[in-house]
Amino acid sequence: MKISIFGLGYVGAVSLACLARDGHDVIGVDIDSAKLDLIRAGNTPVVEEGMVALMAQVAVSGRVSVTSDAARAVADSDLSLVCVGTPSASNGSQDQGAVLRLAEQMGAALAIKSVPHVVVFRSTLVPGTVEGRLRDIIERASGKRDGEHFHLCFQPEFLREGSSIRDYDKPPFTVVGANHPLPVARLRELFGHLPCKFIETSVRSAEMMKYACNDFHALKITFANETARLCEALGVDAFEVMDLVCQDTQLNISRAYLRPGFAFGGSCLPKDLRATSYLAKSHDVDIPMLSSIMASNRLHIERAIAKVLDSGCRKVGLIGLSFKTGTDDLRESPLVVLAEQLLGKGIQLAIYDPDVQLSRLLGANRRFIETQLPHIGDLLKPDLAEIIDGADMLVVGVSSPAIFDALATRTRPGQRVLDLVDLPNRAALRATVEGLCW
Ligand SMILES: NC(=O)c1ccc[n+]([C@@H]2O[C@H](COP(=O)([O-])OP(=O)(O)OC[C@H]3O[C@@H](n4cnc5c(N)ncnc54)[C@H](O)[C@@H]3O)[C@@H](O)[C@H]2O)c1
């Protein structure tokens, strides 16, 4: 394929070298003439393992050229990879100056190109940038339409400096956000041979997932480092602890706990986080990330409270009271907090929880409810149908096939449902369903 690469920093230069190595004709474009001169001379513009040898190898192949002329590069290629920098502005926002200027250049270049062209944004871009800003600029500057005369898409880059050639050849996955099959097919030709999944998604999800990945990486590093600071203060071997943590691939290094939902609670996580924070404080160790988890969790509960209050509904049916589906444990349940707050605001509440009901009948949790939550225990009803029929709004905090069936058969038009559990088939409900943050 004939490929032009805009921006010859770490991402662009490594892509240029690897694509030329793989047999493609590559035109590098940069506004920095020093980088163009280095590549012309067969040198690397970035310090990266393996790049000196690879650039020397591809320079003699005749498949690499460089230019500062964007229009020529677009005219002479089928597809452009945009890898310009998107650094932080002083207020923390993304400085999009380079990519916005590039969009103007790209539009002008496409104005004079007669055959369709694929433009792949590989720079990290805040969600909405491609469809909300860059597309408009390119369409205006070119006088042409995305999806007809040219095709925009977004493919996040996952290489890491220091191992970028190896990462290029073995990425965690290839993710392409596109609105049209043509750019996806072209990228499959380029990257489909790599030993990883090739995933198609929406442009915005592809933009956002790049941030989610980097945020997650930063969170993991900080988790290990905060744990290590506390370990040191306690005289515990941090490497041993983190090695043990990583050996649990069922709950720790897995998909577990990574699905959006309601706040956590229960008899373990809150108390153990609190004890961790206290332990750190008593040893003069700062662990700001771990210490702020409870506050973030509380915000999630407050979001649900606000949604109920903002709805204007006064008769609310709460489905679920224990801290998660399948248990009767009410200790530190976020649904109890939700119920208490709603009661405090004068909401008429009725509650159904099959597990709590059963445990109450058996006498297991009866004392806890009677002594700790008598005001809530009185609101527990045994009949889900009655709760559904009597409520203007239902808050669904636990899920089971039986609960879903009851919602599907008994909810009515005009009734509202606040879904805290990501109900499986919302469209089957006659009520208006709103998710907590989905
Ligand atoms: N560096 C990484 O490890 C990495 C990994 C994944 C994603 N990313 C993302 O990829 C993007 C590029 O990162 P980088 O580290 O390679 O950037 P970089 O700053 O090293 O290089 C950017 C290059 O773009 C050039 N440029 C600016 N405007 C241009 C224009 N109009 N035309 C042509 N060239 C232009 C600059 O001169 C510079 O050489 C960023 O959005 C970054 O967030 C970087």
Coordinates of C-alpha atoms and ligand atoms in Angstrom, one line a residue:
M1 CA 0.0 0.0 0.0
K2 CA 1.1 3.6 -0.5
I3 CA 1.0 5.3 2.9
S4 CA 1.7 8.8 4.1
I5 CA 2.6 9.4 7.7
F6 CA 2.0 12.9 9.2
G7 CA 4.2 13.6 12.3
L8 CA 7.5 11.7 12.6
G9 CA 7.9 11.6 16.4
Y10 CA 7.9 8.3 18.3
V11 CA 4.7 6.9 16.9
G12 CA 5.1 8.2 13.3
A13 CA 8.8 7.3 12.9
V14 CA 8.3 3.7 14.3
S15 CA 5.3 3.2 12.0
L16 CA 7.2 4.5 9.0
A17 CA 10.1 2.1 9.7
C18 CA 7.9 -0.9 10.4
L19 CA 5.5 -0.3 7.4
A20 CA 8.4 0.1 5.0
R21 CA 10.0 -3.0 6.5
D22 CA 6.8 -4.9 5.8
G23 CA 6.9 -3.9 2.1
H24 CA 4.7 -0.8 1.9
D25 CA 5.7 2.5 0.2
V26 CA 5.8 5.1 2.9
I27 CA 6.0 8.9 2.6
G28 CA 6.9 10.7 5.9
V29 CA 5.7 14.2 6.5
D30 CA 6.8 16.6 9.2
I31 CA 7.1 20.3 9.8
D32 CA 10.5 19.7 11.4
S33 CA 13.1 19.7 8.6
A34 CA 15.8 18.3 10.9
K35 CA 13.7 15.1 11.2
L36 CA 13.2 14.9 7.4
D37 CA 17.0 15.2 6.9
L38 CA 17.7 12.5 9.4
I39 CA 15.4 10.1 7.7
R40 CA 16.7 11.0 4.2
A41 CA 20.2 10.1 5.4
G42 CA 18.9 6.7 6.7
N43 CA 19.0 7.8 10.4
T44 CA 16.3 7.6 13.0
P45 CA 14.7 10.8 14.3
V46 CA 13.9 9.2 17.6
V47 CA 16.0 7.1 20.1
E48 CA 14.3 3.7 20.2
E49 CA 15.6 0.2 20.5
G50 CA 16.2 -1.3 17.1
M51 CA 15.4 1.9 15.2
V52 CA 19.0 2.7 14.1
A53 CA 19.3 -0.6 12.2
L54 CA 15.8 -0.6 10.9
M55 CA 16.0 2.9 9.5
A56 CA 19.3 2.1 7.8
Q57 CA 17.7 -1.1 6.3
V58 CA 14.5 0.7 5.0
A59 CA 16.4 3.7 3.7
V60 CA 18.2 1.4 1.1
S61 CA 15.0 -0.3 0.2
G62 CA 13.8 2.6 -1.8
R63 CA 10.4 2.4 -0.2
V64 CA 10.8 5.5 2.1
S65 CA 10.6 9.1 1.1
V66 CA 10.0 12.3 3.1
T67 CA 8.5 15.7 2.3
S68 CA 7.1 18.8 4.0
D69 CA 4.6 19.0 1.3
A70 CA 1.3 17.7 2.7
A71 CA -0.6 17.9 -0.6
R72 CA 2.0 15.9 -2.5
A73 CA 2.0 13.3 0.2
V74 CA -1.7 12.9 0.1
A75 CA -1.8 12.8 -3.7
D76 CA 0.9 10.1 -3.8
S77 CA -0.7 7.8 -1.2
D78 CA -3.9 5.8 -0.7
L79 CA -4.0 6.2 3.1
S80 CA -2.6 8.7 5.6
L81 CA -1.7 8.0 9.2
V82 CA -1.9 11.1 11.4
C83 CA 0.6 10.9 14.3
V84 CA 1.1 14.5 15.3
G85 CA 1.6 15.4 19.0
T86 CA -1.4 16.2 21.3
P87 CA 0.4 17.5 24.4
S88 CA -1.2 19.1 27.5
A89 CA -2.1 22.8 27.5
S90 CA -1.2 24.7 30.6
N91 CA -4.7 24.2 32.1
G92 CA -4.5 20.4 31.6
S93 CA -6.8 20.4 28.5
Q94 CA -5.5 18.7 25.3
D95 CA -3.6 21.1 23.1
Q96 CA -5.0 20.3 19.7
G97 CA -3.2 23.0 17.8
A98 CA -1.1 20.6 15.7
V99 CA -3.9 18.3 14.7
L100 CA -6.3 21.2 13.9
R101 CA -3.7 22.8 11.7
L102 CA -3.1 19.4 10.1
A103 CA -6.8 19.0 9.4
E104 CA -6.7 22.3 7.4
Q105 CA -3.8 21.0 5.4
M106 CA -5.5 17.6 4.9
G107 CA -8.6 19.3 3.7
A108 CA -6.7 21.5 1.2
A109 CA -4.8 18.4 0.0
L110 CA -8.1 16.4 -0.4
A111 CA -9.6 19.3 -2.4
I112 CA -7.3 18.5 -5.3
K113 CA -7.3 14.7 -5.1
S114 CA -9.8 13.0 -7.4
V115 CA -9.8 9.5 -5.9
P116 CA -11.0 8.6 -2.4
H117 CA -8.5 8.7 0.4
V118 CA -8.4 7.2 3.9
V119 CA -7.3 9.3 6.8
V120 CA -6.5 7.4 10.0
F121 CA -6.0 9.5 13.1
R122 CA -3.6 7.7 15.4
S123 CA -2.8 10.6 17.7
T124 CA -4.5 10.4 21.1
L125 CA -7.6 12.6 20.8
V126 CA -10.3 13.5 23.4
P127 CA -13.6 11.8 22.6
G128 CA -15.6 13.7 20.0
T129 CA -12.6 15.3 18.3
V130 CA -12.7 13.4 15.0
E131 CA -16.5 13.6 14.5
G132 CA -17.0 16.9 16.3
R133 CA -14.0 19.0 15.1
L134 CA -11.7 17.4 12.6
R135 CA -14.4 16.2 10.2
D136 CA -15.9 19.7 9.9
I137 CA -12.6 21.3 9.2
I138 CA -11.6 18.7 6.6
E139 CA -15.0 18.8 4.9
R140 CA -15.0 22.6 4.8
A141 CA -11.4 22.9 3.6
S142 CA -11.9 20.2 0.9
G143 CA -15.4 20.9 -0.2
K144 CA -15.9 17.2 0.0
R145 CA -17.8 14.7 2.2
D146 CA -16.6 12.2 4.7
G147 CA -17.8 8.7 3.8
E148 CA -18.0 9.7 0.1
H149 CA -14.9 11.3 -1.2
F150 CA -12.6 10.5 1.7
H151 CA -13.0 8.3 4.8
L152 CA -12.0 9.4 8.3
C153 CA -11.4 6.9 11.1
F154 CA -9.6 6.6 14.4
Q155 CA -7.1 3.9 15.4
P156 CA -5.5 4.4 18.9
E157 CA -1.9 3.6 19.1
F158 CA -0.7 1.3 22.0
L159 CA 3.1 1.2 21.5
R160 CA 5.3 2.1 24.4
E161 CA 8.5 4.1 24.1
G162 CA 11.5 1.9 24.7
S163 CA 9.9 -1.2 23.2
S164 CA 7.9 0.4 20.4
I165 CA 9.1 -1.9 17.5
R166 CA 8.2 -5.0 19.5
D167 CA 4.9 -3.4 20.5
Y168 CA 4.2 -2.5 16.9
D169 CA 4.6 -6.2 15.9
K170 CA 2.7 -7.5 18.9
P171 CA 0.2 -5.0 20.2
P172 CA -2.4 -5.9 22.8
F173 CA -5.1 -5.5 20.0
T174 CA -5.9 -3.4 17.0
V175 CA -8.9 -1.2 17.6
V176 CA -10.5 0.8 14.7
G177 CA -13.3 3.3 15.2
A178 CA -15.0 3.9 11.9
N179 CA -18.4 4.7 10.4
H180 CA -17.7 3.0 7.1
P181 CA -16.4 -0.5 6.1
L182 CA -13.9 0.9 3.6
P183 CA -11.3 2.3 6.0
V184 CA -11.7 -0.8 8.2
A185 CA -10.9 -3.0 5.2
R186 CA -7.8 -0.9 4.4
L187 CA -6.6 -1.1 8.0
R188 CA -7.2 -4.9 8.0
E189 CA -4.9 -5.2 5.0
L190 CA -2.3 -3.2 6.9
F191 CA -2.6 -4.6 10.4
G192 CA -4.8 -7.8 10.1
H193 CA -1.7 -10.1 10.1
L194 CA -0.6 -9.0 13.6
P195 CA -1.0 -11.7 16.3
C196 CA -3.8 -10.0 18.1
K197 CA -7.6 -9.3 17.9
F198 CA -8.8 -6.8 15.3
I199 CA -11.7 -5.0 16.8
E200 CA -14.1 -2.6 15.0
T201 CA -16.0 0.0 17.1
S202 CA -17.4 3.5 17.0
V203 CA -15.1 6.4 16.6
R204 CA -16.0 7.9 20.0
S205 CA -15.5 4.6 21.8
A206 CA -12.1 4.1 20.1
E207 CA -11.1 7.7 21.2
M208 CA -12.3 7.1 24.8
M209 CA -10.9 3.6 25.2
K210 CA -7.4 5.0 24.6
Y211 CA -7.8 7.3 27.6
A212 CA -9.4 4.4 29.7
C213 CA -6.3 2.3 28.9
N214 CA -3.8 4.9 29.9
D215 CA -5.8 5.9 33.0
F216 CA -5.9 2.2 33.9
H217 CA -2.1 1.8 33.4
A218 CA -1.5 4.9 35.6
L219 CA -3.9 3.5 38.2
K220 CA -2.1 0.1 38.3
I221 CA 1.3 1.7 38.7
T222 CA 0.1 4.0 41.5
F223 CA -1.7 1.1 43.2
A224 CA 1.5 -0.9 43.3
N225 CA 3.5 2.1 44.4
E226 CA 1.1 3.2 47.2
T227 CA 1.0 -0.5 48.4
A228 CA 4.8 -0.5 48.4
R229 CA 5.0 2.7 50.4
L230 CA 2.7 1.2 53.0
C231 CA 4.6 -2.2 52.9
E232 CA 7.9 -0.4 53.6
A233 CA 6.4 1.4 56.6
L234 CA 5.1 -2.0 57.9
G235 CA 8.4 -3.9 57.2
V236 CA 6.7 -6.1 54.6
D237 CA 8.3 -7.1 51.3
A238 CA 6.3 -5.1 48.7
F239 CA 7.6 -7.3 45.8
E240 CA 6.4 -10.4 47.5
V241 CA 3.0 -8.9 48.3
M242 CA 2.4 -7.6 44.7
D243 CA 3.6 -10.9 43.3
L244 CA 1.0 -12.7 45.4
V245 CA -1.6 -10.2 44.4
C246 CA -0.8 -10.9 40.7
Q247 CA -1.1 -14.6 41.1
D248 CA -4.8 -14.4 41.6
T249 CA -6.0 -14.4 38.0
Q250 CA -9.6 -15.0 39.1
L251 CA -10.4 -11.8 40.9
N252 CA -7.3 -9.6 40.6
I253 CA -5.8 -9.8 37.1
S254 CA -9.0 -10.5 35.3
R255 CA -12.2 -8.9 34.0
A256 CA -13.7 -9.1 37.5
Y257 CA -14.9 -5.8 38.9
L258 CA -14.3 -3.9 35.6
R259 CA -18.0 -3.7 34.5
P260 CA -19.7 -0.4 35.3
G261 CA -22.4 -0.7 37.9
F262 CA -23.6 0.6 41.2
A263 CA -21.3 1.5 44.1
F264 CA -19.6 -1.2 46.1
G265 CA -20.4 -2.0 49.7
G266 CA -20.7 -5.0 51.9
S267 CA -18.9 -6.3 55.0
C268 CA -15.3 -6.2 53.5
L269 CA -14.3 -3.6 51.0
P270 CA -15.3 -0.4 52.9
K271 CA -14.0 -1.6 56.3
D272 CA -10.7 -2.8 54.8
L273 CA -10.1 0.3 52.8
R274 CA -10.8 2.4 55.9
A275 CA -8.3 0.3 57.9
T276 CA -5.7 0.6 55.1
S277 CA -6.1 4.4 55.2
Y278 CA -5.9 4.5 58.9
L279 CA -2.8 2.2 58.9
A280 CA -1.1 4.5 56.4
K281 CA -2.0 7.6 58.4
S282 CA -0.7 6.1 61.6
H283 CA 2.6 5.4 59.9
D284 CA 2.8 8.9 58.2
V285 CA 2.4 7.4 54.8
D286 CA 0.4 9.2 52.2
I287 CA -1.7 7.1 49.9
P288 CA -4.0 9.6 48.3
M289 CA -5.3 7.3 45.6
L290 CA -6.4 4.5 47.9
S291 CA -7.7 7.0 50.5
S292 CA -10.0 8.7 48.0
I293 CA -11.7 5.5 46.8
M294 CA -14.5 5.7 49.5
A295 CA -15.2 9.4 48.5
S296 CA -15.5 8.4 44.8
N297 CA -17.8 5.5 45.8
R298 CA -20.0 7.8 47.7
L299 CA -20.3 10.1 44.6
H300 CA -21.7 7.1 42.8
I301 CA -24.5 6.7 45.4
E302 CA -25.2 10.4 45.3
R303 CA -25.6 10.2 41.5
A304 CA -28.4 7.7 42.0
I305 CA -30.0 9.8 44.7
A306 CA -30.0 12.8 42.5
K307 CA -31.5 10.9 39.6
V308 CA -34.4 9.8 41.7
L309 CA -35.0 13.2 43.2
D310 CA -34.6 15.0 39.8
S311 CA -37.3 12.6 38.3
G312 CA -39.9 14.3 40.5
C313 CA -41.4 10.9 41.3
R314 CA -42.6 10.6 44.9
K315 CA -43.6 6.9 45.0
V316 CA -40.5 4.9 44.5
G317 CA -40.1 1.1 44.5
L318 CA -36.6 -0.1 45.4
I319 CA -35.8 -3.5 44.1
G320 CA -32.8 -4.8 46.1
L321 CA -31.5 -3.8 49.5
S322 CA -28.5 -6.0 50.2
F323 CA -25.1 -5.0 48.9
K324 CA -25.2 -7.2 45.9
T325 CA -27.4 -9.8 44.1
G326 CA -27.6 -13.2 45.8
T327 CA -26.8 -12.2 49.4
D328 CA -28.8 -11.1 52.4
D329 CA -25.9 -9.1 53.9
L330 CA -27.0 -5.5 54.5
R331 CA -23.8 -4.3 56.1
E332 CA -22.7 -1.1 54.4
S333 CA -25.0 -1.8 51.5
P334 CA -25.1 1.2 49.2
L335 CA -28.8 0.5 48.6
V336 CA -29.4 1.0 52.3
V337 CA -27.7 4.3 52.1
L338 CA -29.8 5.1 49.0
A339 CA -33.0 4.1 50.8
E340 CA -32.1 6.2 53.9
Q341 CA -31.4 9.3 51.8
L342 CA -34.6 9.0 49.8
L343 CA -36.6 8.5 53.0
G344 CA -35.0 11.6 54.4
K345 CA -36.1 13.5 51.4
G346 CA -39.7 12.5 52.0
I347 CA -39.9 9.9 49.2
Q348 CA -42.6 7.2 49.8
L349 CA -40.5 4.1 49.6
A350 CA -41.4 0.4 49.2
I351 CA -38.7 -2.2 49.1
Y352 CA -38.4 -5.7 47.7
D353 CA -35.4 -7.9 48.0
P354 CA -35.9 -11.7 47.7
D355 CA -32.8 -12.6 49.6
V356 CA -33.4 -10.2 52.5
Q357 CA -37.0 -11.3 52.7
L358 CA -36.0 -14.9 53.0
S359 CA -33.4 -14.3 55.6
R360 CA -35.9 -12.2 57.6
L361 CA -38.3 -15.1 57.5
L362 CA -35.6 -17.5 58.6
G363 CA -34.7 -15.1 61.4
A364 CA -31.1 -14.8 60.1
N365 CA -30.9 -11.1 59.5
R366 CA -33.9 -10.2 61.5
R367 CA -32.0 -8.8 64.5
F368 CA -29.8 -6.7 62.3
I369 CA -32.8 -5.1 60.5
E370 CA -34.8 -4.7 63.7
T371 CA -32.0 -3.1 65.7
Q372 CA -30.0 -1.2 63.0
L373 CA -32.6 -0.4 60.3
P374 CA -36.1 -0.7 61.8
H375 CA -37.3 2.2 59.7
I376 CA -36.2 0.4 56.5
G377 CA -37.3 -3.1 57.7
D378 CA -40.9 -1.8 57.9
L379 CA -40.8 -0.9 54.2
L380 CA -39.8 -4.4 53.0
K381 CA -42.6 -6.0 51.1
P382 CA -42.9 -9.6 50.1
D383 CA -44.7 -9.1 46.8
L384 CA -42.7 -7.7 43.8
A385 CA -45.8 -7.2 41.8
E386 CA -47.3 -4.9 44.5
I387 CA -44.1 -2.8 44.5
I388 CA -44.1 -2.5 40.7
D389 CA -47.8 -1.6 40.5
G390 CA -47.6 1.0 43.3
A391 CA -44.5 2.9 42.1
D392 CA -44.0 5.9 39.8
M393 CA -40.4 5.0 39.6
L394 CA -38.6 1.7 40.2
V395 CA -34.9 1.7 41.2
V396 CA -33.5 -1.7 40.2
G397 CA -30.5 -2.5 42.4
V398 CA -30.3 -6.3 42.1
S399 CA -31.1 -8.5 39.1
S400 CA -32.3 -12.0 38.5
P401 CA -34.4 -13.6 35.7
A402 CA -37.4 -13.5 38.0
I403 CA -37.1 -9.8 38.7
F404 CA -36.5 -9.1 35.0
D405 CA -39.6 -11.1 34.0
A406 CA -41.7 -9.3 36.5
L407 CA -40.5 -5.9 35.2
A408 CA -41.1 -7.0 31.6
T409 CA -44.7 -8.1 32.3
R410 CA -45.8 -5.5 34.9
T411 CA -44.2 -2.1 34.2
R412 CA -46.4 0.3 32.3
P413 CA -45.9 3.3 30.0
G414 CA -45.3 6.5 31.8
Q415 CA -43.6 4.6 34.7
R416 CA -39.8 5.2 35.1
V417 CA -37.1 2.7 35.9
L418 CA -33.6 3.7 37.2
D419 CA -31.4 0.8 36.2
L420 CA -28.4 0.3 38.6
V421 CA -27.5 -3.1 37.3
D422 CA -27.4 -2.8 33.5
L423 CA -30.6 -4.8 32.8
P424 CA -30.3 -7.3 30.0
N425 CA -33.1 -6.3 27.7
R426 CA -34.3 -2.8 28.5
A427 CA -36.4 -2.6 25.3
A428 CA -38.6 -5.4 26.7
L429 CA -39.9 -3.0 29.4
R430 CA -42.9 -0.8 28.8
A431 CA -41.6 1.8 31.3
T432 CA -39.0 4.4 30.4
V433 CA -35.6 3.1 31.5
E434 CA -32.7 5.2 32.5
G435 CA -29.2 3.8 33.4
L436 CA -27.1 5.2 36.2
C437 CA -24.4 6.4 33.8
W438 CA -25.1 4.4 30.7
Ligands
LIG1 N1 4.9 8.4 22.4 C1 4.2 7.3 22.7 O1 4.7 6.3 23.3 C2 2.8 7.3 22.3 C3 2.1 6.1 22.4 C4 0.7 6.0 22.0 C5 0.1 7.1 21.5 N2 0.8 8.3 21.4 C6 0.1 9.5 20.9 O2 0.6 9.6 19.5 C7 0.7 11.0 19.2 C8 2.1 11.3 18.8 O3 3.0 11.1 19.9 P1 4.6 11.2 19.7 O4 5.1 10.9 21.0 O5 5.0 10.4 18.5 O6 4.7 12.8 19.4 P2 6.0 13.6 19.1 O7 5.8 14.9 19.8 O8 7.2 12.8 19.4 O9 5.9 13.9 17.5 C9 4.9 14.6 16.9 C10 5.5 15.1 15.5 O10 4.5 15.7 14.8 C11 5.1 16.7 14.0 N3 4.0 17.6 13.5 C12 3.4 18.6 14.2 N4 2.5 19.2 13.3 C13 2.6 18.6 12.1 C14 2.0 18.8 10.9 N5 1.1 19.7 10.7 N6 2.4 18.0 9.9 C15 3.4 17.1 10.0 N7 4.0 16.9 11.2 C16 3.6 17.6 12.2 C17 6.1 17.3 15.0 O11 7.1 18.1 14.3 C18 6.6 16.1 15.7 O12 7.8 15.6 14.9 C19 0.2 11.8 20.4 O13 -1.1 12.1 20.3 C20 0.5 10.8 21.6 O14 -0.4 11.0 22.7 C21 2.1 8.4 21.8

